[in-house]
Amino acid sequence: MKDGTQTMTGEETARQRKPRSPNAPPNANGHHVSAVPAKNSDIVYQDLRRDIISMKLVPGTAIHEKEITQRYGISRTPVREAVLRLAEDRLIDVIPKSGTFVARIPLSMVREAIVARHALEAVTVREATLKASESQFMELGAIIQRQRERAEAGEEEAFHKADDDFHAAIAAAGRLAGIWDLIQQIRIQIERYRRLTLPQPGRMLKVVGEHEAILDAMKRREPDEAVNCMAYHLNKLQLDIAVFRDLWPNYFLFDPALDSELLAN
Amino acid sequence: MKDGTQTMTGEETARQRKPRSPNAPPNANGHHVSAVPAKNSDIVYQDLRRDIISMKLVPGTAIHEKEITQRYGISRTPVREAVLRLAEDRLIDVIPKSGTFVARIPLSMVREAIVARHALEAVTVREATLKASESQFMELGAIIQRQRERAEAGEEEAFHKADDDFHAAIAAAGRLAGIWDLIQQIRIQIERYRRLTLPQPGRMLKVVGEHEAILDAMKRREPDEAVNCMAYHLNKLQLDIAVFRDLWPNYFLFDPALDSELLAN
DNA sequence: TCGAATTTTCTGGTATACAAGATATATCTA
DNA sequence: TAGATATATCTTGTATACCAGAAAATTCGA
């Protein structure tokens, strides 16, 4: 329709500019850490993201850009930026000229996300088992201890923070910190599903025990065993679609092919 | 089935709207497939992405929003949208109040991307080996044949398209199509690196042979062997940083920790 | 009363203008 | 001439206005 977009060869760079050296190198991590004042769009993005993941905004909820605009006292542009980013994360659906809504949870994607996470955590723990240093083992032990304290205190949020730290530290020990970023991205899809599972009594302490088993296997430098422990640990989250379909039918997007799939397994 | 969605923390939703049924369900796949006219921002995004991945726009090149604006005859808003999406893909760096540039290739991330791809393709091919139907085997065979024809004709682009199709079909056969989307996202990071490797004579036909080996193992329903063949196939791309550091020092971002890492291996 | 056509009101997509900071250029001083 | 200062000109970030399309509300016709 428009032009052919052809063109553009080398002379694109009519004038070379020197990205000055003493600048915040676009952090390799996932998201803004630097000292620059957070952009408004980032604030809106993170707030919305948190509320969606925590199911405070349930699937199907309409997102009104204008209302957000007023609530934050900013214009539509940064709000729109945040909305678009969330759309790319598949957390909201933007329907042109109609509205934007919190996305329903695609169960088929949850299933695949669980599989993908398994595969990726397997490699990180394997590499970590092979490469971790003594100090990294000690750090992992410290994280487990912190997690146990939080579990006994019943501080769920701090407990989950320690859980995250443990897995992140394993990836770092395996020199695969970037893969942890990927795992976190995948977990977004799983997280909303997980929030709907009822907290089982004594679960937190069990998790601590499983973490200890993983660390023990790592210390013995037994990669296969470490992978097994990790798989057992992650398998705690199973996909039980029948229950959720009955309880919250409107929260999910059902893939007809998925049913027979899961029944077959 | 009307309605829906009631609920929720009330003050957030001033007024409930009903997401009409007969609409393009935000495709489960990765990126817009529907029949809606492509937005300008999508066009710019895909064009820029293609040019960056193909190294037509080399790392460090300045991206001038205004110039793109004129070239496409559109305003800054959609251009900016495309730029922001590419920034999230880590293909460009946006430096506030200064400029936006094609991102350098972080070698440490390339290394991790290769590892992650291995892990994910391993599970897809394993699942496919267990679940694939006869018709899916035939389809895979057809793709291989098409790829051979393109290889013999020396049509590199069509060859790579068939290569993609083969891997995608395997993921689909394993009922893990969503993971293929993930693999593609990971591959973006690897692709620019791969483009710098010199095309080796006869490589295309070798790839076809490796694909055949994978398919044979799948047909024999030997998951481990299929995974091995896949690993061999993917291992063709090795990370040889020394060469590239000398040839195109400005294209890469070097992680000091990475050197010792690779030398140790 | 019911259904179809029309109008009204919402939405997201786009264009444009302005603001704030960073870089490059020009100017001034010694 | 060399260095430092001031100015001009870039850049991205934000605010605002307008447009077209879709959904809902309304009106009109039988």
XYZ file of C-alpha atoms (C1' of nucleotides) in Angstrom:
590
model
C 0.000 0.000 0.000
C 2.533 2.488 0.947
C 5.801 2.554 -0.744
C 7.905 -0.493 -1.067
C 10.088 0.251 1.837
C 12.854 -0.644 -0.375
C 15.924 1.178 -0.084
C 17.939 1.999 2.691
C 21.342 0.803 2.264
C 24.347 1.952 3.979
C 23.745 5.608 3.615
C 21.107 5.278 6.235
C 23.631 6.587 8.609
C 24.062 9.963 7.128
C 25.753 11.065 10.254
C 27.213 8.837 12.832
C 26.614 9.785 16.378
C 28.671 8.552 19.171
C 26.614 6.931 21.868
C 28.484 8.532 24.616
C 30.399 6.289 26.848
C 29.419 7.221 30.372
C 25.840 6.265 29.974
C 23.677 3.653 31.523
C 24.296 0.750 29.198
C 20.836 -0.544 28.454
C 20.916 -3.045 31.207
C 21.304 -6.602 30.123
C 18.724 -7.614 32.617
C 15.106 -7.359 31.817
C 13.885 -4.088 33.112
C 15.141 -0.712 34.069
C 17.514 -0.602 36.926
C 19.390 2.498 36.098
C 19.199 5.775 37.936
C 17.122 7.573 35.346
C 13.765 8.680 36.681
C 11.235 6.009 35.884
C 9.067 6.932 32.974
C 5.374 7.294 33.609
C 4.658 4.525 31.160
C 6.831 2.186 33.200
C 4.929 2.950 36.371
C 1.586 2.296 34.755
C 2.931 -0.851 33.144
C 4.195 -2.336 36.368
C 1.114 -1.393 38.330
C -1.224 -2.916 35.801
C 0.957 -5.964 35.437
C 0.999 -6.559 39.152
C -2.744 -6.232 39.442
C -3.354 -8.579 36.541
C -0.940 -11.247 37.708
C -2.331 -11.107 41.214
C -5.816 -11.551 39.776
C -6.926 -8.279 41.317
C -7.966 -7.519 37.780
C -9.599 -10.715 36.645
C -9.739 -11.887 33.029
C -12.397 -10.065 31.067
C -12.150 -6.829 32.994
C -12.304 -3.822 30.730
C -9.357 -1.479 30.820
C -10.310 2.123 30.306
C -7.375 4.189 29.171
C -9.154 7.393 30.006
C -9.861 6.361 33.566
C -6.220 5.431 34.109
C -5.265 8.730 32.600
C -7.279 10.561 35.234
C -6.177 8.334 38.096
C -2.504 8.982 37.435
C -2.960 12.531 36.236
C -1.083 11.872 33.018
C -1.972 11.862 29.348
C -3.024 9.018 27.132
C 0.331 8.540 25.461
C 2.232 6.870 28.309
C -0.865 4.911 29.296
C -1.168 3.632 25.796
C 2.482 2.646 25.831
C 1.937 0.547 28.922
C -1.156 -1.057 27.466
C 0.677 -2.006 24.305
C 3.484 -3.594 26.272
C 1.017 -5.637 28.262
C -0.625 -6.688 25.028
C 2.697 -8.056 23.869
C 2.993 -9.951 27.120
C -0.387 -11.443 26.290
C -1.824 -10.170 29.522
C -4.407 -7.986 27.834
C -6.240 -8.067 24.528
C -6.598 -4.894 22.513
C -9.551 -4.957 20.169
C -9.463 -2.001 17.801
C -12.290 0.434 18.025
C -13.938 -1.702 20.637
C -12.023 -1.961 23.865
C -9.150 -3.503 25.732
C -9.653 -6.265 28.256
C -7.637 -8.332 30.641
C -6.819 -11.468 28.671
C -8.328 -14.769 29.568
C -5.849 -17.433 30.557
C -5.180 -19.731 27.617
C -4.961 -23.126 29.229
C -3.059 -24.640 26.335
C -0.401 -22.020 26.823
C -0.250 -22.693 30.540
C 0.399 -26.317 29.802
C 3.171 -25.504 27.363
C 4.654 -22.931 29.695
C 4.972 -25.574 32.369
C 6.767 -27.856 29.924
C 9.080 -25.093 28.776
C 9.907 -24.101 32.308
C 10.790 -27.667 33.152
C 13.156 -27.878 30.226
C 14.885 -24.609 30.999
C 15.218 -25.135 34.727
C 16.665 -28.548 33.982
C 19.550 -27.078 32.016
C 20.224 -24.337 34.511
C 20.400 -26.708 37.454
C 22.538 -29.113 35.460
C 25.007 -26.439 34.500
C 24.992 -25.059 38.004
C 25.776 -28.504 39.386
C 28.786 -28.682 37.120
C 30.081 -25.165 37.566
C 28.996 -23.782 40.922
C 31.694 -22.620 43.280
C 31.846 -23.239 47.015
C 30.757 -19.690 47.710
C 27.752 -20.108 45.469
C 26.768 -23.234 47.342
C 26.957 -21.262 50.570
C 24.832 -18.529 49.102
C 22.222 -21.032 48.032
C 22.222 -22.436 51.538
C 21.708 -18.974 52.944
C 18.750 -18.374 50.665
C 17.178 -21.651 51.746
C 17.635 -20.720 55.388
C 16.051 -17.325 54.802
C 13.190 -19.019 53.042
C 12.671 -21.386 55.958
C 12.499 -18.496 58.395
C 9.921 -16.732 56.275
C 7.932 -19.928 55.911
C 7.846 -20.459 59.659
C 6.806 -16.858 60.125
C 4.073 -17.359 57.601
C 5.199 -14.414 55.509
C 4.019 -15.594 52.145
C 5.284 -12.720 50.069
C 8.803 -12.831 51.463
C 8.699 -16.582 51.071
C 7.989 -16.337 47.378
C 10.682 -13.727 47.017
C 13.184 -16.170 48.508
C 11.851 -18.874 46.208
C 12.550 -16.673 43.231
C 15.996 -15.851 44.542
C 16.846 -19.519 44.880
C 16.022 -20.344 41.296
C 17.722 -17.179 40.089
C 20.862 -18.036 42.023
C 20.955 -21.474 40.459
C 20.763 -19.961 36.996
C 23.503 -17.514 37.906
C 25.676 -20.324 39.223
C 25.248 -22.101 35.911
C 26.294 -18.904 34.129
C 22.837 -18.789 32.594
C 21.367 -15.695 34.189
C 19.781 -14.702 30.903
C 17.787 -17.892 30.835
C 16.331 -16.982 34.198
C 14.921 -13.863 32.620
C 13.330 -16.096 30.041
C 11.902 -18.372 32.711
C 10.414 -15.407 34.492
C 8.733 -14.313 31.323
C 7.279 -17.764 30.885
C 6.143 -17.843 34.481
C 3.893 -14.877 33.913
C 1.554 -17.139 32.012
C 1.621 -19.759 34.767
C 1.382 -17.375 37.672
C -2.225 -16.352 37.259
C -3.183 -19.994 37.081
C -1.177 -20.782 40.173
C -2.847 -18.029 42.136
C -6.140 -19.836 41.731
C -4.853 -22.993 43.363
C -5.726 -23.085 46.995
C -2.785 -22.756 49.361
C -2.150 -26.160 50.827
C -1.262 -26.289 54.499
C 2.376 -26.998 55.147
C 3.237 -26.447 51.523
C 5.799 -23.748 52.214
C 7.944 -25.957 54.414
C 7.720 -28.753 51.879
C 9.096 -26.428 49.244
C 12.027 -25.643 51.499
C 12.726 -29.342 51.837
C 12.681 -29.784 48.085
C 15.096 -26.928 47.668
C 17.411 -28.593 50.142
C 17.281 -31.814 48.163
C 18.262 -29.936 45.031
C 21.156 -28.222 46.742
C 22.367 -31.482 48.247
C 22.469 -33.150 44.874
C 24.319 -30.164 43.485
C 26.895 -30.305 46.250
C 27.485 -33.963 45.501
C 28.034 -32.878 41.880
C 25.386 -35.280 40.633
C 23.738 -33.441 37.737
C 21.168 -36.084 36.885
C 20.017 -36.319 40.459
C 19.814 -32.543 40.734
C 17.685 -32.427 37.616
C 15.428 -35.109 39.065
C 14.980 -33.163 42.278
C 14.187 -30.042 40.317
C 11.637 -31.900 38.214
C 9.976 -33.266 41.341
C 9.949 -29.775 42.782
C 8.353 -28.219 39.736
C 5.870 -31.044 39.288
C 3.998 -29.777 42.298
C 2.111 -27.540 39.928
C -0.121 -29.748 37.870
C -2.693 -28.762 35.346
C -6.103 -29.798 36.521
C -8.362 -28.141 34.068
C -11.606 -29.824 35.014
C -11.746 -28.168 38.403
C -11.012 -24.685 37.174
C -13.342 -24.944 34.250
C -16.164 -25.503 36.677
C -15.120 -22.914 39.218
C -14.138 -20.017 36.989
C -15.264 -20.812 33.470
C -14.912 -17.192 32.385
C -11.316 -16.847 33.396
C -9.967 -19.297 30.894
C -9.722 -19.800 27.204
C -10.278 -23.408 26.355
C -8.638 -25.137 23.498
C -10.944 -27.892 22.310
C -7.957 -30.004 21.372
C -6.603 -29.663 24.858
C -9.287 -31.658 26.583
C -8.678 -34.942 24.843
C -5.024 -34.240 25.218
C -5.153 -34.049 28.972
C -7.572 -36.893 29.333
C -5.266 -39.072 27.324
C -2.422 -38.365 29.685
C -23.409 -16.938 26.059
C -23.426 -13.491 26.828
C -22.046 -11.632 29.195
C -19.585 -12.322 31.155
C -17.385 -11.060 33.355
C -18.894 -9.584 36.110
C -17.345 -8.742 39.009
C -14.435 -7.711 40.469
C -13.110 -5.090 42.496
C -15.624 -2.763 41.793
C -14.351 0.676 41.572
C -11.971 -0.336 38.893
C -14.704 -1.093 36.444
C -16.989 1.800 36.147
C -19.018 0.235 33.441
C -18.975 -3.261 32.098
C -18.895 -3.908 28.428
C -19.490 -7.133 26.700
C -16.636 -8.248 24.505
C -18.599 -9.248 21.519
C -18.392 -12.790 20.468
C -17.809 -12.844 16.758
C -14.481 -11.174 16.819
C -11.015 -12.195 15.974
C -10.070 -13.960 19.164
C -6.715 -12.499 19.959
C -4.864 -15.187 18.197
C -3.168 -17.660 20.421
C -0.222 -17.605 18.168
C 2.397 -14.996 18.535
C 1.553 -12.212 16.178
C -1.417 -10.923 14.377
C -2.786 -13.224 11.808
C -6.291 -11.981 11.553
C -7.815 -10.220 8.623
C -7.761 -6.770 10.128
C -5.761 -4.323 8.062
C -2.247 -4.235 9.396
C -1.543 -1.191 11.464
C 1.147 1.157 10.263
C 3.143 0.503 13.391
C 3.195 -3.199 12.545
C 4.534 -2.530 9.086
C 7.321 -0.333 10.371
C 8.082 -2.847 13.105
C 8.414 -5.771 10.750
C 10.419 -3.841 8.193
C 12.876 -2.572 10.775
C 13.082 -5.963 12.407
C 13.836 -7.662 9.130
C 16.548 -5.181 8.257
C 18.158 -5.454 11.677
C 18.129 -9.224 11.777
C 19.521 -9.436 8.278
C 22.312 -7.079 9.340
C 21.275 -4.633 6.652
C 21.191 -2.231 9.563
C 24.333 -3.042 11.484
C 24.746 -2.610 15.227
C 25.411 0.971 16.174
C 23.429 2.451 13.327
C 21.383 5.431 14.412
C 17.649 5.182 13.895
C 16.052 8.489 13.047
C 12.371 8.453 13.806
C 11.831 11.548 11.755
C 13.434 10.086 8.683
C 11.287 6.973 8.927
C 8.291 9.210 9.362
C 9.025 10.880 6.046
C 9.880 7.680 4.257
C 6.570 6.052 5.111
C 4.553 9.243 5.019
C 3.159 8.671 8.479
C 3.431 10.440 11.796
C 5.758 9.821 14.679
C 3.274 7.935 16.816
C 3.210 4.620 14.942
C 6.928 4.854 14.272
C 7.554 5.320 17.935
C 5.379 2.323 18.717
C 7.466 0.156 16.434
C 10.678 1.467 17.950
C 9.492 0.700 21.460
C 8.572 -2.847 20.500
C 11.995 -3.393 19.002
C 13.530 -2.021 22.170
C 11.688 -4.683 24.143
C 13.042 -7.281 21.749
C 16.499 -5.943 22.612
C 17.161 -5.221 18.974
C 17.584 -1.497 19.519
C 18.631 0.689 22.412
C 16.676 3.829 23.183
C 18.667 6.430 25.047
C 16.366 9.154 26.351
C 16.895 12.610 24.962
C 19.814 11.357 22.981
C 19.045 8.851 20.290
C 18.119 5.317 19.384
C 20.568 2.869 17.902
C 20.614 -0.656 16.592
C 21.729 -2.702 19.570
C 25.049 -4.423 19.643
C 24.927 -8.193 19.886
C 25.529 -9.306 23.450
C 27.663 -12.397 23.041
C 26.814 -13.747 26.456
C 23.167 -13.693 25.486
C 23.902 -15.445 22.214
C 25.583 -18.206 24.127
C 22.649 -18.594 26.485
C 20.167 -18.413 23.652
C 21.878 -21.337 21.989
C 21.617 -23.329 25.202
C 17.974 -22.436 25.693
C 17.124 -23.333 22.138
C 18.758 -26.707 22.551
C 16.717 -27.417 25.644
C 13.435 -26.385 24.080
C 13.929 -28.118 20.770
C 14.829 -31.242 22.672
C 11.466 -31.383 24.408
C 9.524 -30.587 21.264
C 11.194 -33.305 19.243
C 10.817 -35.765 22.100
C 7.119 -35.071 22.452
C 6.677 -35.151 18.718
C 8.357 -38.537 18.553
C 5.879 -39.845 21.076
C 2.742 -38.236 19.717
C 3.111 -37.607 16.007
C 0.550 -39.153 13.712
C 1.242 -40.836 10.385
C -0.039 -37.809 8.507
C 2.299 -35.570 10.424
C 5.218 -37.787 9.507
C 4.201 -37.480 5.885
C 3.981 -33.747 6.178
C 7.455 -33.587 7.672
C 8.712 -35.690 4.804
C 7.134 -33.302 2.354
C 8.799 -30.352 3.991
C 12.172 -32.045 3.810
C 11.654 -32.763 0.143
C 10.701 -29.167 -0.519
C 13.791 -28.071 1.341
C 15.982 -30.350 -0.735
C 14.596 -28.915 -3.939
C 15.265 -25.390 -2.758
C 18.747 -26.355 -1.645
C 19.565 -27.814 -5.023
C 18.203 -24.734 -6.698
C 20.343 -22.619 -4.418
C 17.401 -20.549 -3.262
C 18.674 -19.634 0.141
C 15.660 -17.715 1.359
C 13.160 -20.413 0.458
C 15.532 -22.930 1.971
C 15.499 -21.191 5.314
C 11.748 -20.858 5.137
C 11.495 -24.632 4.761
C 13.942 -25.051 7.602
C 11.689 -22.984 9.819
C 8.661 -24.932 8.698
C 10.322 -28.212 9.596
C 11.056 -27.198 13.154
C 7.643 -25.598 13.516
C 5.953 -28.755 12.274
C 7.842 -30.814 14.842
C 6.665 -28.546 17.624
C 3.132 -28.755 16.308
C 3.331 -32.544 16.166
C 4.391 -32.524 19.799
C 1.389 -30.343 20.637
C 3.832 -27.641 21.659
C 3.225 -24.994 19.032
C 3.451 -22.283 21.662
C 6.977 -23.312 22.487
C 7.915 -22.818 18.866
C 6.906 -19.193 19.232
C 9.227 -19.016 22.178
C 12.047 -20.603 20.216
C 11.574 -18.100 17.446
C 11.828 -15.272 19.906
C 15.055 -16.719 21.233
C 16.376 -17.207 17.744
C 16.215 -13.497 17.071
C 19.215 -13.079 19.322
C 21.110 -15.843 17.568
C 20.162 -14.942 14.029
C 22.277 -11.821 13.674
C 25.266 -13.760 14.882
C 24.550 -16.584 12.479
C 24.360 -14.210 9.552
C 27.970 -13.288 10.109
C 29.164 -16.852 9.719
C 30.321 -17.497 6.226
C 28.083 -19.781 4.225
C 29.866 -23.066 3.965
C 29.667 -24.846 0.621
C 27.338 -27.801 0.653
C 25.929 -26.805 3.988
C 22.356 -26.651 2.788
C 22.308 -30.235 1.612
C 23.927 -31.337 4.841
C 21.110 -29.705 6.767
C 18.611 -31.644 4.718
C 20.394 -34.850 5.621
C 20.280 -33.990 9.296
C 16.591 -33.309 9.059
C 16.116 -36.700 7.497
C 17.984 -38.342 10.344
C 15.706 -36.625 12.827
C 12.604 -37.712 10.997
C 13.856 -41.289 10.716
C 14.418 -41.508 14.437
C 10.968 -40.078 15.034
C 9.389 -42.620 12.736
C 11.109 -45.395 14.645
C 9.623 -43.854 17.787
C 13.014 -43.544 19.423
C 12.812 -40.309 21.425
C 16.360 -40.352 22.745
C 17.799 -40.906 19.315
C 15.630 -38.154 17.871
C 16.866 -35.781 20.548
C 20.433 -36.752 19.752
C 19.951 -36.086 16.073
C 18.397 -32.735 16.865
C 21.279 -31.849 19.155
C 23.772 -32.758 16.450
C 21.813 -30.666 13.988
C 21.731 -27.624 16.221
C 25.342 -27.976 17.266
C 26.362 -26.863 13.825
C 26.199 -23.344 15.162
C 29.046 -22.881 17.547
C 30.133 -19.779 19.326
C 33.569 -18.760 18.168
C 33.996 -15.392 19.694
C 37.658 -14.863 18.971
C 37.132 -14.663 15.227
C 34.249 -12.259 15.373
C 35.855 -10.073 17.946
C 38.661 -9.438 15.518
C 36.535 -9.079 12.403
C 33.690 -6.912 13.695
C 34.634 -5.617 17.106
C 31.988 -2.930 17.006
C 29.104 -5.266 16.375
C 29.313 -7.053 19.688
C 29.015 -6.397 23.348
C 31.614 -8.349 25.220
C 31.090 -9.732 28.656
C 34.482 -9.908 30.359
C 33.346 -12.979 32.251
C 32.494 -14.696 29.007
C 36.023 -14.997 27.726
C 37.385 -17.161 30.481
C 34.159 -19.061 30.306
C 34.596 -20.052 26.712
C 38.287 -20.649 26.985
C 37.651 -23.011 29.829
C 35.323 -25.052 27.691
C -45.193 -5.347 20.328
C -41.413 -6.373 17.751
C -37.736 -5.758 14.551
C -34.874 -3.097 11.580
C -32.599 1.107 10.504
C -30.507 5.200 12.362
C -28.118 7.996 15.607
C -25.236 8.547 19.554
C -21.378 7.430 22.227
C -17.843 5.009 23.150
C -13.214 2.957 21.571
C -8.388 2.745 19.730
C -5.204 4.656 15.827
C -3.091 8.690 14.195
C -1.363 13.410 13.638
C 0.699 17.297 15.596
C 2.627 20.529 19.025
C 5.335 21.336 22.902
C 8.738 20.426 26.686
C 13.186 18.850 28.698
C 17.548 17.142 28.239
C 21.822 15.927 25.612
C 24.924 16.753 21.887
C 27.206 19.504 18.710
C 28.503 23.988 17.132
C 29.702 28.589 17.646
C 31.542 32.239 20.404
C 34.260 34.441 23.731
C 38.210 35.084 26.768
C 42.927 34.574 28.153
C 45.820 29.324 19.628
C 43.604 26.752 23.371
C 40.195 26.162 26.592
C 35.913 27.263 28.497
C 31.390 29.133 28.001
C 27.154 30.031 25.621
C 24.028 29.049 21.979
C 21.722 26.286 18.523
C 19.962 21.999 17.147
C 19.263 17.663 17.706
C 16.820 13.790 20.433
C 13.030 11.366 23.040
C 8.961 11.943 26.303
C 4.506 13.903 26.884
C 0.143 16.328 26.034
C -3.696 17.183 23.162
C -6.870 17.080 19.135
C -8.977 14.618 15.574
C -10.577 10.576 12.863
C -12.791 6.232 11.636
C -14.975 2.204 13.165
C -17.686 -0.606 16.354
C -21.087 -1.192 19.918
C -24.951 0.435 22.254
C -28.998 3.383 22.435
C -32.684 5.269 20.047
C -36.045 5.963 16.716
C -39.001 4.559 13.233
C -42.064 1.424 10.681
C -45.036 -2.594 10.271
